[in-house]
mmCIF file of C-alpha atoms and ligand atoms in Angstrom:
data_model
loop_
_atom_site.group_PDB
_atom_site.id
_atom_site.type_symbol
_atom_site.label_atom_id
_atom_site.label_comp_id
_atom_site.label_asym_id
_atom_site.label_seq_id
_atom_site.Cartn_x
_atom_site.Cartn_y
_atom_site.Cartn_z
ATOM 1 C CA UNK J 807 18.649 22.899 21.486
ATOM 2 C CA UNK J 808 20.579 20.111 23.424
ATOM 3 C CA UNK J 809 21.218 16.625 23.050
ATOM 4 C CA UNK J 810 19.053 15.490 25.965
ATOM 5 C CA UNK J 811 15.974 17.482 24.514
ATOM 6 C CA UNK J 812 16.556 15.845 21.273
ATOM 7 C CA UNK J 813 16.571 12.398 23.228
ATOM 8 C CA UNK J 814 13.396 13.101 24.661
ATOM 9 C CA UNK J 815 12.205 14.368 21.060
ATOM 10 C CA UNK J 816 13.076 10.792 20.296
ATOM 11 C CA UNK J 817 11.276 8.998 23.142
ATOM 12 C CA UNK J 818 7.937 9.648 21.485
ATOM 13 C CA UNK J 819 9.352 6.942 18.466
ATOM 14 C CA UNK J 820 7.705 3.888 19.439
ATOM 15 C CA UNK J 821 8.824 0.413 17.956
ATOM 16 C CA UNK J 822 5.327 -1.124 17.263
ATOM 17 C CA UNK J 823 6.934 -4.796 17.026
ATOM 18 C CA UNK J 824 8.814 -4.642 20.708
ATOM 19 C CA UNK J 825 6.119 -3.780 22.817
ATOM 20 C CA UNK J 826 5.586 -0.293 22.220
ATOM 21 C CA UNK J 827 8.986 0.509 23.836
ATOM 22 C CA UNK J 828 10.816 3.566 22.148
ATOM 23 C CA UNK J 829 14.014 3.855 20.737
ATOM 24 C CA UNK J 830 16.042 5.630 23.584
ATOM 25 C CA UNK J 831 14.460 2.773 25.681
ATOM 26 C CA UNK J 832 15.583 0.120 23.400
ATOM 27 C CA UNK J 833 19.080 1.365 23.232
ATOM 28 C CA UNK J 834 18.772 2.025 19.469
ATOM 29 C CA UNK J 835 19.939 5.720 19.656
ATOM 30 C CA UNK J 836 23.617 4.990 19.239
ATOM 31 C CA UNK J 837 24.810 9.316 18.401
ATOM 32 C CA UNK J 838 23.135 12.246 18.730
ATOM 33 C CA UNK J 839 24.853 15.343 17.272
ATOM 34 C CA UNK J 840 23.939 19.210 16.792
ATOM 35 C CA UNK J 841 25.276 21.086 13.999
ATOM 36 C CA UNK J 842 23.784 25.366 14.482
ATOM 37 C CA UNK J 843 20.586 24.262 12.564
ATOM 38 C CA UNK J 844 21.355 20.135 11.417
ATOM 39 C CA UNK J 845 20.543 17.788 13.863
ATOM 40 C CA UNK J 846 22.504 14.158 12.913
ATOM 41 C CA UNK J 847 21.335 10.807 14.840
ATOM 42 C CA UNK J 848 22.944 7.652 14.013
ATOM 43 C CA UNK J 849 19.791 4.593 14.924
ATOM 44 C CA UNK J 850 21.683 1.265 15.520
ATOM 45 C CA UNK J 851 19.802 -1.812 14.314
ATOM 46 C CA UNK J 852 20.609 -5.099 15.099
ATOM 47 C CA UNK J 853 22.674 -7.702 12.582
ATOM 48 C CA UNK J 854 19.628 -8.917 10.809
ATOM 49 C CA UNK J 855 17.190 -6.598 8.868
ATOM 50 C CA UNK J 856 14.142 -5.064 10.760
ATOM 51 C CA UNK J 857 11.174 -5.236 9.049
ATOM 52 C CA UNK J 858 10.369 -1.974 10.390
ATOM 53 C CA UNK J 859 13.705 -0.036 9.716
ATOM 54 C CA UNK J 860 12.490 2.162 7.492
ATOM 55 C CA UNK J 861 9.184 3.062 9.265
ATOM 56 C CA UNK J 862 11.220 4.172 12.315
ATOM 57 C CA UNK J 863 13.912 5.983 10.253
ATOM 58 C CA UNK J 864 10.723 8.539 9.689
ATOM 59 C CA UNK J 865 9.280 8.264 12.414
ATOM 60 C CA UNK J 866 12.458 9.334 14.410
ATOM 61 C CA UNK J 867 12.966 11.893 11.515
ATOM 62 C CA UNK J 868 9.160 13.549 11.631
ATOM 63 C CA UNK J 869 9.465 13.554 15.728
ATOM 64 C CA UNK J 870 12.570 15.399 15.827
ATOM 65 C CA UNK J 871 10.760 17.920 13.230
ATOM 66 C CA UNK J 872 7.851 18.100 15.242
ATOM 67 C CA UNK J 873 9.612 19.042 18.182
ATOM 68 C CA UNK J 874 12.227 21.219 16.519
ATOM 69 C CA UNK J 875 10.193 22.683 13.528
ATOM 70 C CA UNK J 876 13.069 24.468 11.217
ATOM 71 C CA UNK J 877 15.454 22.114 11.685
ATOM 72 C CA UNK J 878 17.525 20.231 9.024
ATOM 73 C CA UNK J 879 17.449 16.141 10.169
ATOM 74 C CA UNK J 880 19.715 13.492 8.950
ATOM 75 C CA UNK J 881 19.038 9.911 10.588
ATOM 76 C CA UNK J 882 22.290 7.654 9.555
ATOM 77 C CA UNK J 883 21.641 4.230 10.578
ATOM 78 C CA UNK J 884 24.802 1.395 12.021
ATOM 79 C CA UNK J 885 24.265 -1.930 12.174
ATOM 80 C CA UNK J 886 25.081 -3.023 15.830
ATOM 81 C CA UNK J 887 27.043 -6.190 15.140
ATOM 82 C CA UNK J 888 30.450 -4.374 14.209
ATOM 83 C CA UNK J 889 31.491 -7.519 12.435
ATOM 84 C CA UNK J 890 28.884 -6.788 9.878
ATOM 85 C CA UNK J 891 29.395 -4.457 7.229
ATOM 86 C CA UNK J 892 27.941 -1.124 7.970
ATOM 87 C CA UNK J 893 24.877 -0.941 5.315
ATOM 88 C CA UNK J 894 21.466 0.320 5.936
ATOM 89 C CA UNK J 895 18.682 -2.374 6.933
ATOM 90 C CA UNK J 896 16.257 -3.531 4.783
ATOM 91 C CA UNK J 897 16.611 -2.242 1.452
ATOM 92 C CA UNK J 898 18.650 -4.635 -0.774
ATOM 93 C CA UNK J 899 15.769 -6.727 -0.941
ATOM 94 C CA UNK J 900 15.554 -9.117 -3.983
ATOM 95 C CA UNK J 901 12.915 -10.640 -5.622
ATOM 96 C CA UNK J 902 12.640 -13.631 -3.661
ATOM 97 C CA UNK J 903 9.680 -13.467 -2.209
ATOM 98 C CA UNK J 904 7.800 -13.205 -5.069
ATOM 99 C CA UNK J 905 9.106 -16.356 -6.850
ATOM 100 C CA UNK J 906 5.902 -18.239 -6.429
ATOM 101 C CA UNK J 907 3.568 -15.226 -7.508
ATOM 102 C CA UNK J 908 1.970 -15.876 -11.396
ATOM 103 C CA UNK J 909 0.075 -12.333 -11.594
ATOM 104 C CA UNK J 910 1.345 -8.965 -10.145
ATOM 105 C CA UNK J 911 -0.962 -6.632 -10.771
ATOM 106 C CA UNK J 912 -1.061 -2.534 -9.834
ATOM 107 C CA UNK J 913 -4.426 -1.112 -8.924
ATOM 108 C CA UNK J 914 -3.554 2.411 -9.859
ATOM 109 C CA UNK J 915 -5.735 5.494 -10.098
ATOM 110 C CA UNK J 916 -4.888 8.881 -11.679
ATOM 111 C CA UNK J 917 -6.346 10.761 -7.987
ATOM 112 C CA UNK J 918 -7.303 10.108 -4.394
ATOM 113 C CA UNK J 919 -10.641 9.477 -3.375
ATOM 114 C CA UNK J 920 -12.293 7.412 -6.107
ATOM 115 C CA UNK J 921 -12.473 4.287 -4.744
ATOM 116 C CA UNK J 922 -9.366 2.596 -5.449
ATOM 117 C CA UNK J 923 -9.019 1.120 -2.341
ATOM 118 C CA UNK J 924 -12.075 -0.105 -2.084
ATOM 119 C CA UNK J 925 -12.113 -1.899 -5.802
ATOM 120 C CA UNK J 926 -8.568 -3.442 -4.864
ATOM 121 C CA UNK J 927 -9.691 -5.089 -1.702
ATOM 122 C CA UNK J 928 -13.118 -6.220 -3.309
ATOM 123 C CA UNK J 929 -11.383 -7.610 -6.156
ATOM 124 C CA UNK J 930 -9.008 -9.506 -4.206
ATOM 125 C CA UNK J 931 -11.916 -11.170 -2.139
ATOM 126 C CA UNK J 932 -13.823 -11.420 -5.369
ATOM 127 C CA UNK J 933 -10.718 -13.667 -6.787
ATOM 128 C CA UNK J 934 -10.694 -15.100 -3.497
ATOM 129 C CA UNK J 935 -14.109 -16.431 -4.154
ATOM 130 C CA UNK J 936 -13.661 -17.793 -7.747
ATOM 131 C CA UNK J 937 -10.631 -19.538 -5.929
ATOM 132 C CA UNK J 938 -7.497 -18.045 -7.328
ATOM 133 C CA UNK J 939 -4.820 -17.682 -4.285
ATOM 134 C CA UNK J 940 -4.727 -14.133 -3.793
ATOM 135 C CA UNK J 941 -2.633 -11.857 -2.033
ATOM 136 C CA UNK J 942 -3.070 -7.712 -1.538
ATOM 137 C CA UNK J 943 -0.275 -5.309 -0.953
ATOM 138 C CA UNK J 944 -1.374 -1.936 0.477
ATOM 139 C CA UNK J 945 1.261 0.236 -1.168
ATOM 140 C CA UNK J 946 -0.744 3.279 -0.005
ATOM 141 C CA UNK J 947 1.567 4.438 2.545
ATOM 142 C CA UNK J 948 0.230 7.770 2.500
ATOM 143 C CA UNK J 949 -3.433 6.580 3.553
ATOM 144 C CA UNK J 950 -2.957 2.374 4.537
ATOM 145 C CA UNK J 951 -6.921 1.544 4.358
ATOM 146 C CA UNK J 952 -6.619 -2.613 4.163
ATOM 147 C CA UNK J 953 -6.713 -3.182 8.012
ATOM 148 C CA UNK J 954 -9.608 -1.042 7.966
ATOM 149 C CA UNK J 955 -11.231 -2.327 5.522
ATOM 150 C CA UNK J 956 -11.165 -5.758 6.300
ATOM 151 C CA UNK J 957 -11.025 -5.995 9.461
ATOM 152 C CA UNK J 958 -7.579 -6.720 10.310
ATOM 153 C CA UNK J 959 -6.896 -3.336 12.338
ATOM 154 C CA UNK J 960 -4.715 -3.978 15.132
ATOM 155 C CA UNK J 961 -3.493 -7.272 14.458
ATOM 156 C CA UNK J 962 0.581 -7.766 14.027
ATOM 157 C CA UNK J 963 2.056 -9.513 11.661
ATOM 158 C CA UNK J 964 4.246 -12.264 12.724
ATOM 159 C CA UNK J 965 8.224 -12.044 11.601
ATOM 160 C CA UNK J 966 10.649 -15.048 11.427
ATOM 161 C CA UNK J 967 14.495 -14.810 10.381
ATOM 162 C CA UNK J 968 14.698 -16.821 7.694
ATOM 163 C CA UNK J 969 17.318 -20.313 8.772
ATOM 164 C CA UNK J 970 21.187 -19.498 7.676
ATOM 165 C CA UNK J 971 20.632 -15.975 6.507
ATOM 166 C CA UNK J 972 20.214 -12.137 7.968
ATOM 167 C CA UNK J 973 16.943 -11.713 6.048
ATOM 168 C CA UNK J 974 13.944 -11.619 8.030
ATOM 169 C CA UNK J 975 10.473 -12.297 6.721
ATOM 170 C CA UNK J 976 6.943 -11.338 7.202
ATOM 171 C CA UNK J 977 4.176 -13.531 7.934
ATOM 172 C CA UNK J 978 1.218 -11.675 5.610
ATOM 173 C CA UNK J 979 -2.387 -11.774 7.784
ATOM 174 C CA UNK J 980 -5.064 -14.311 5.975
ATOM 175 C CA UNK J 981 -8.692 -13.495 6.062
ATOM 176 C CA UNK J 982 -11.892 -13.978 3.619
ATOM 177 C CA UNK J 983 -9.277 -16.275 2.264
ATOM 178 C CA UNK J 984 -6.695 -13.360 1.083
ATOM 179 C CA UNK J 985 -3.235 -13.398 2.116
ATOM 180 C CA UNK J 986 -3.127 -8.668 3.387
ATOM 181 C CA UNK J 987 -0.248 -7.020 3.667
ATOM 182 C CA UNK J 988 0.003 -2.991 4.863
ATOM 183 C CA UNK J 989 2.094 -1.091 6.347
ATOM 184 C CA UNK J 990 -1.339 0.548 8.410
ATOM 185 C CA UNK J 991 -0.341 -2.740 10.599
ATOM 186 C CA UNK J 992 3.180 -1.543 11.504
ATOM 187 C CA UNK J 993 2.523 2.356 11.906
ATOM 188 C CA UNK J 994 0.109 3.864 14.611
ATOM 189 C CA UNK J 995 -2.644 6.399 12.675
ATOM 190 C CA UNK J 996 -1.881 9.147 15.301
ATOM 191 C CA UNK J 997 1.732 9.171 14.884
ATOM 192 C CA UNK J 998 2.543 11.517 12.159
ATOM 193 C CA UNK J 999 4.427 9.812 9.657
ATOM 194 C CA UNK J 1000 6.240 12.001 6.766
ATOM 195 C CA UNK J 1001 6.659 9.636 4.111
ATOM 196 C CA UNK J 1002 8.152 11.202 1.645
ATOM 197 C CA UNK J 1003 10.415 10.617 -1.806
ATOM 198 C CA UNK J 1004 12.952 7.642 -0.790
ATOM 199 C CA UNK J 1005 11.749 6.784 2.672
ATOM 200 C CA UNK J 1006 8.026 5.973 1.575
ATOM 201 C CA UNK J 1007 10.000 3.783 -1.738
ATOM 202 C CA UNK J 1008 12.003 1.798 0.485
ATOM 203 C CA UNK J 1009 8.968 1.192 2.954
ATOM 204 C CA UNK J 1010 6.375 -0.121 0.514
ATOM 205 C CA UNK J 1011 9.089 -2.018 -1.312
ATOM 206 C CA UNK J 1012 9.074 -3.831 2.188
ATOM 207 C CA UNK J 1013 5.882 -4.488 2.351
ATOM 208 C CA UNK J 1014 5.949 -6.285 -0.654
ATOM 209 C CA UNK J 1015 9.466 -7.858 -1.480
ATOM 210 C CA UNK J 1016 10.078 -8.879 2.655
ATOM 211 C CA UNK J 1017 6.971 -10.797 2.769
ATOM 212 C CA UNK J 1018 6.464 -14.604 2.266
ATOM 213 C CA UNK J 1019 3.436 -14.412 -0.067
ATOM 214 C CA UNK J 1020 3.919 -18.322 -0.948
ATOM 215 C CA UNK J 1021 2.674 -19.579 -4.257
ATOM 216 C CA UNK J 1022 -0.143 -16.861 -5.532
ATOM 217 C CA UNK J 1023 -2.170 -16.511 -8.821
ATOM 218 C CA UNK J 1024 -2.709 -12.654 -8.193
ATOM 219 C CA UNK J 1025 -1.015 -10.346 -6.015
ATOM 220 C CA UNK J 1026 -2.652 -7.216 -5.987
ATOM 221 C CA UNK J 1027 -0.866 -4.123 -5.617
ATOM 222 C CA UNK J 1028 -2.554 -1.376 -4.344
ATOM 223 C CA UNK J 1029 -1.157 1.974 -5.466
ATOM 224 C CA UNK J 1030 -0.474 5.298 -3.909
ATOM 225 C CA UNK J 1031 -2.976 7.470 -5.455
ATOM 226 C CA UNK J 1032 -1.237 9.912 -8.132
ATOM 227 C CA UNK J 1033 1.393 9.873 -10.367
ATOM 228 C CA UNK J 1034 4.464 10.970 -8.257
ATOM 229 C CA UNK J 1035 8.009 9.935 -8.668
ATOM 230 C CA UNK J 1036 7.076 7.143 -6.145
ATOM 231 C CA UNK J 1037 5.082 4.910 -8.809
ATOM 232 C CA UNK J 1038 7.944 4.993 -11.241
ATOM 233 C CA UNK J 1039 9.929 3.946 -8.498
ATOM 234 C CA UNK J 1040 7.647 1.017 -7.854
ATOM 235 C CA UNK J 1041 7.341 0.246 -11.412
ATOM 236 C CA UNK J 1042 10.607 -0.077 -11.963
ATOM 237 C CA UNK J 1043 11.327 -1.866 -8.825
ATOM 238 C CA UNK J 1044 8.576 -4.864 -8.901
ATOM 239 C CA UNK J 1045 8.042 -6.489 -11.361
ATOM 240 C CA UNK J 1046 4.250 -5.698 -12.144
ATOM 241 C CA UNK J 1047 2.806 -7.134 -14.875
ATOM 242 C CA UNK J 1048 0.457 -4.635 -15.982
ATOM 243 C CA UNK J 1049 -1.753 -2.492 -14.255
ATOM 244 C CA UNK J 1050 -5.890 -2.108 -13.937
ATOM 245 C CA UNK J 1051 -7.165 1.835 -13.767
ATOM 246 C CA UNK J 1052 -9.654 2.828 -11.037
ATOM 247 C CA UNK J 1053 -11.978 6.035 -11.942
ATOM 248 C CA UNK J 1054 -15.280 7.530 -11.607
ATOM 249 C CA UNK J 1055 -17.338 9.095 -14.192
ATOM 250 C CA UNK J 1056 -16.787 13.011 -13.505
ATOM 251 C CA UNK J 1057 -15.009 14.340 -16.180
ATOM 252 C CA UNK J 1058 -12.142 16.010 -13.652
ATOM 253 C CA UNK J 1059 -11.512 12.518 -12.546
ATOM 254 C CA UNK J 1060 -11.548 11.177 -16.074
ATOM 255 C CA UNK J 1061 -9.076 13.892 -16.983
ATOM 256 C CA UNK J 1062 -6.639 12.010 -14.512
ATOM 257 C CA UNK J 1063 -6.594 8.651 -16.017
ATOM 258 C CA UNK J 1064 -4.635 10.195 -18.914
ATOM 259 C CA UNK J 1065 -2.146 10.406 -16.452
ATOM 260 C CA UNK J 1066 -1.868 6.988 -15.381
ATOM 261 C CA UNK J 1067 -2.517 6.020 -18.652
ATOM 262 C CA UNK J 1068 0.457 7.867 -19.506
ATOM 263 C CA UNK J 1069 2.341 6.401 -16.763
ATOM 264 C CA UNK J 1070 2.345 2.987 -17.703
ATOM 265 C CA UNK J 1071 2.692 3.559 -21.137
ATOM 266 C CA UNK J 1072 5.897 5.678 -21.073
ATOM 267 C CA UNK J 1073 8.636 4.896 -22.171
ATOM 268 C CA UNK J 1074 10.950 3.638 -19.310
ATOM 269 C CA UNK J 1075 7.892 2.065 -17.793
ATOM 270 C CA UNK J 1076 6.277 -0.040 -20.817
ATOM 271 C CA UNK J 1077 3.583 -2.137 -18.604
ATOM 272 C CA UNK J 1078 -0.190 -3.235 -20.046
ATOM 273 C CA UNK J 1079 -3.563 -1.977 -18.401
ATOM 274 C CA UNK J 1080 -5.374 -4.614 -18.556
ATOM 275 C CA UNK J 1081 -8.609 -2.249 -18.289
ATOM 276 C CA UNK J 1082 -10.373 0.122 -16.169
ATOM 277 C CA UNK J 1083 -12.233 0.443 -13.972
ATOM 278 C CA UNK J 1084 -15.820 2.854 -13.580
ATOM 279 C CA UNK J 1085 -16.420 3.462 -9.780
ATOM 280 C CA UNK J 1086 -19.706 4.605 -8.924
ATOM 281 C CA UNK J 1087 -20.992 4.416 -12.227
ATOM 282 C CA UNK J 1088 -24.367 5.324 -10.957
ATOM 283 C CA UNK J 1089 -26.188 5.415 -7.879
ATOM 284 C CA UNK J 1090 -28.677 2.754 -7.327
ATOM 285 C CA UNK J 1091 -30.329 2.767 -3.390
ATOM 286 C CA UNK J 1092 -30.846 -0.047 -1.227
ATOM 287 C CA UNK J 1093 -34.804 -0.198 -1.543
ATOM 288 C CA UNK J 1094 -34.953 0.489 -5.223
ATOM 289 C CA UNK J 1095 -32.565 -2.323 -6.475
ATOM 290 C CA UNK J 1096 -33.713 -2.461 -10.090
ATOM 291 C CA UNK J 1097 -33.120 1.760 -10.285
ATOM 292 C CA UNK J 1098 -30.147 3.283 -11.893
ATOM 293 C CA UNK J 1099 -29.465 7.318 -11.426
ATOM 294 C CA UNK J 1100 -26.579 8.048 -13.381
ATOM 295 C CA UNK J 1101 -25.381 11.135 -10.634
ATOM 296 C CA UNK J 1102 -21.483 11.413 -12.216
ATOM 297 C CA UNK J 1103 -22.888 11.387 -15.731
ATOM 298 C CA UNK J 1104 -23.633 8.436 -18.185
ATOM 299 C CA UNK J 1105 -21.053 6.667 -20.060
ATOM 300 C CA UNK J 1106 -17.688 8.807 -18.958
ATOM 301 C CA UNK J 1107 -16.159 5.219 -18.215
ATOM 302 C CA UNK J 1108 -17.082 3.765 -21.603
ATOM 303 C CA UNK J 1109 -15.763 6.798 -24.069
ATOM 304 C CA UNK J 1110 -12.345 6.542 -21.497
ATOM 305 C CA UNK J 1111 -11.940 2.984 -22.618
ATOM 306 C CA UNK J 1112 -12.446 3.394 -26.565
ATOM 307 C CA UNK J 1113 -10.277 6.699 -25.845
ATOM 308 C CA UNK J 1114 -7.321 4.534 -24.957
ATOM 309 C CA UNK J 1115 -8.142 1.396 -26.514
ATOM 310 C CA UNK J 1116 -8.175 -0.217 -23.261
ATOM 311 C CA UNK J 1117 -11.071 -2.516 -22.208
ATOM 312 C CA UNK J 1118 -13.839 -1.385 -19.318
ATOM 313 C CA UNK J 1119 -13.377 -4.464 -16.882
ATOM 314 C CA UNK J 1120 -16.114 -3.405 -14.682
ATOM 315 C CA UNK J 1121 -18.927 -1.035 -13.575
ATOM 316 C CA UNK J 1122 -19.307 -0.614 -10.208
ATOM 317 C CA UNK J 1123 -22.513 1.349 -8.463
ATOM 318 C CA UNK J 1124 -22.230 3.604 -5.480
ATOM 319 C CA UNK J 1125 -23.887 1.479 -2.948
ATOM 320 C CA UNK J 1126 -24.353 2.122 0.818
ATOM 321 C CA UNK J 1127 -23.481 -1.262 1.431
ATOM 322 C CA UNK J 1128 -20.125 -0.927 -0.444
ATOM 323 C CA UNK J 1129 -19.369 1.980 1.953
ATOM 324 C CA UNK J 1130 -20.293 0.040 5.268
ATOM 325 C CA UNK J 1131 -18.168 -3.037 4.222
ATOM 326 C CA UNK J 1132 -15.200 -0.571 3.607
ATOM 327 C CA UNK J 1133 -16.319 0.736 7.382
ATOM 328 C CA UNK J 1134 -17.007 -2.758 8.713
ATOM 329 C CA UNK J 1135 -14.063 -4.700 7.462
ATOM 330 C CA UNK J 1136 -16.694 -7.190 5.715
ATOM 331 C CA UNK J 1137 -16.127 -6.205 1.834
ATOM 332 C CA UNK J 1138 -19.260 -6.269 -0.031
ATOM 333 C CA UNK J 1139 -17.774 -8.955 -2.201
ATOM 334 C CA UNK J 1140 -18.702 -11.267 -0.037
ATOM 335 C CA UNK J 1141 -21.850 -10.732 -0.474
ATOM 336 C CA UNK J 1142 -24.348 -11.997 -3.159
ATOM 337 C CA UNK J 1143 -26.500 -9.290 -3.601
ATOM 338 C CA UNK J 1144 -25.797 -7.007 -6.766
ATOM 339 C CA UNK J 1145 -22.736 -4.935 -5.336
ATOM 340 C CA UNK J 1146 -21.322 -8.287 -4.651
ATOM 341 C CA UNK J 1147 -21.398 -9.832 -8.234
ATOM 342 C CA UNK J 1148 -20.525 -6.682 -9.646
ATOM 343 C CA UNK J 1149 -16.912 -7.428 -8.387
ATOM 344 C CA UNK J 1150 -17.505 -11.082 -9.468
ATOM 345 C CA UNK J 1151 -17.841 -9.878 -12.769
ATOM 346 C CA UNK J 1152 -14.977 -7.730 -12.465
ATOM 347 C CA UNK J 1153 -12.652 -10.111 -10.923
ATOM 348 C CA UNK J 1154 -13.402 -12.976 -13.800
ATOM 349 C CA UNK J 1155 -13.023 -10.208 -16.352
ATOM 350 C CA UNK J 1156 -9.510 -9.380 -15.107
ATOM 351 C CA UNK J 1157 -8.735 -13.108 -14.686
ATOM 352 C CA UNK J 1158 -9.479 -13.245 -18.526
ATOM 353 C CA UNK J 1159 -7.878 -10.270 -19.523
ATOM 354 C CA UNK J 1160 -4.741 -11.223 -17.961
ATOM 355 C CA UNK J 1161 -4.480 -14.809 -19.359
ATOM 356 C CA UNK J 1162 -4.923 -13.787 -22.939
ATOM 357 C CA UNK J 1163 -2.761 -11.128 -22.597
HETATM 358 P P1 ADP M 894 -9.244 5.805 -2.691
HETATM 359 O O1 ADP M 894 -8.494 4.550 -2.349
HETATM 360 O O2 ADP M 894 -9.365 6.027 -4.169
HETATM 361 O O3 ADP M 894 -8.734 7.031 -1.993
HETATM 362 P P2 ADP M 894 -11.368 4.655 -1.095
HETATM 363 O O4 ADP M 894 -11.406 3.271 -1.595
HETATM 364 O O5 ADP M 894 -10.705 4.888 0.228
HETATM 365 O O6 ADP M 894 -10.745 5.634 -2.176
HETATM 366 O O7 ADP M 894 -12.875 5.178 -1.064
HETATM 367 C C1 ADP M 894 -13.237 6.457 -0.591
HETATM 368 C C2 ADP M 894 -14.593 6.375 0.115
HETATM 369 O O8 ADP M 894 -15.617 6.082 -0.829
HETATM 370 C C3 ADP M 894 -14.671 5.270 1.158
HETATM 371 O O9 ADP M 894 -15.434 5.727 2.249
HETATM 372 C C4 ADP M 894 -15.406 4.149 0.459
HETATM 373 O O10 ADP M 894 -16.145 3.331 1.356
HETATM 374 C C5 ADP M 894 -16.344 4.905 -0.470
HETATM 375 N N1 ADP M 894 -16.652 4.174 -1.699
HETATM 376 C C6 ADP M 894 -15.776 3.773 -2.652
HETATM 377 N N2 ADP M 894 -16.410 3.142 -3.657
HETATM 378 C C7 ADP M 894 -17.733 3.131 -3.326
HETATM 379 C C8 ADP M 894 -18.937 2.617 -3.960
HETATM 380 N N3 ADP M 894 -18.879 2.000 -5.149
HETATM 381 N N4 ADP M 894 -20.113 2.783 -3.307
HETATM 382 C C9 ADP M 894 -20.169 3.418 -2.113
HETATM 383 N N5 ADP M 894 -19.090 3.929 -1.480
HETATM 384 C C10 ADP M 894 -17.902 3.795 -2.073
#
């Protein structure tokens, strides 16, 4: 293992914001050194903080791993202006940002796969639509599913350095009248990412503190799926308000809103839920409106609520329109039929719930 071969390890790191050019390319590799098994490379950033520092820090990291499995990385970062002090970009964000923001608001649930996503985004368009200003954080770095979902794939996100300071913003992308932020518009789905512990903190933290989310009445964070070290890091970090539970009916999944339950209401953490809610509560197909089949089980949703003493803000059915808008970027909340008031419903429940908190 040689320097150069670690330099061309590093030419695979792309900088999504400059054109696709990679890091060697860009001059950003500033010290490369080999230690028997620990590899050290120091990444040089310019003066001001780059929205995507932290994305590249892993990026360089989980290339470097690829290429040299076994291998014990350390990326150090400088910052290229020696006048400034040497600090790492990007992560003593404050609060700023969110000055304008009445309502943030985690959309958490207790395991992957149940929907979460999808309620978040629907809800946010569904908010949208009564005509709070909304904005949507995708804090899912593990899985970023907003572009996707509503149609934003591929788009950048513009970036401005804010007048008389180092701190540079981002511009969030509007559609269906919802101000999106994820970092699925910053990192390429085919590049292996390895978000893990601090780095996949400090990137979602940008993703919500760096952005200029203007005046709001709800910003909508949605969670990583779980109960990790990560959401107590969040928690603790932004100042959420409460929190809203996504499930579905099976009992394994019910099982797991004890946890977030239990996660908000520790101790250190001490936020409301402001209610739950039952994803694909029952099946109901597209040419039998009117019929319910109750596939997950009948009521699971309801007995969770009383349970915890924590209202059911919505019932949601599993829908193959629901599905498609996830696949289409059009969220059935646009919609009118039944799968689109059922987030209506939902979203003016949660508007209540929150204002008589
Ligand atoms: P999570 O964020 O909890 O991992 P997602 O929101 O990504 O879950 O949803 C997982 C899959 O289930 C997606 O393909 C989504 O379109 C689909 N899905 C979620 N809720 C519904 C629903 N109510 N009806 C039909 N499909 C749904």
């Amino acid at each position: 293992m040689k320097q150069n071969e670690i330099n061309k390890a590093l030419l695979e790191v792309q900088h999504p914001a400059k054109g696709d050019r990679n890091v060697v390319e860009l001059g950003m590799v500033e010290n490369i050194s080999i230690d028997g098994n620990r590899i050290s490379v120091t990444l040089a950033f310019p003066k001001h903080r780059d929205p995507l520092a932290e994305y590249l820090i892993g990026s360089a990291k989980a290339a470097i791993i690829r290429n040299f499995p076994g291998t014990e990385v350390e990326i150090k970062t400088i910052i290229k202006d020696e006048a400034a002090p040497k600090k790492k970009p990007g992560l003593d964000l404050g609060l700023e940002e969110l000055a304008g923001v009445r309502h943030i608001i985690g959309v958490a649930s207790g395991k992957g796969g149940v929907g979460k996503s999808t309620v978040a985004v629907n809800l946010a368009v569904a908010l949208a639509r009564l005509g709070y200003k909304v904005g949507l954080a995708d804090a899912d770095v593990y899985g970023p599913s907003v572009p996707k979902m509503t149609g934003t794939e591929g788009l950048m996100p513009d970036a401005f350095m804010e007048e008389g300071t180092e701190k540079e913003v981002i511009v969030p992308i509007e559609k269906y009248g919802v101000k999106w932020m994820s970092i699925g518009y910053f990192a390429k789905p085919e590049q292996a990412l390895i978000w893990r512990g601090p780095m996949a903190c400090n990137a979602l933290k940008q993703m919500i503190l760096q952005v200029r989310w203007g005046e709001l009445d709800f910003l909508l964070i949605d969670m990583p799926p779980g109960t990790g070290d990560i959401h107590i890091s969040l928690v603790h970090d932004i100042p959420l308000e409460g929190a809203v539970i996504v499930s579905t009916p099976q009992d394994v999944a019910l099982a797991d809103v004890e946890k977030g339950v239990n996660m908000f209401r520790n101790e250190s953490v001490g936020k409301p839920i402001f209610g739950m809610v039952e994803n694909m509560a029952w099946f109901t197909p597209e040419e039998l409106p009117d019929n319910r089949y109750y596939i997950f089980g009948k009521g699971g949703g309801e007995r969770m609520a009383e349970k915890y003493g924590i209202p059911l803000l919505g019932q949601i059915p599993i829908v193959q329109s629901i599905r498609e808008g996830g696949d289409s970027g059009e969220p059935a909340a646009l919609s009118d039929r039944p799968d689109g008031t059922a987030f209506a419903e939902l979203a003016s429940r949660l508007a209540e719930a929150v204002s008589l908190k």
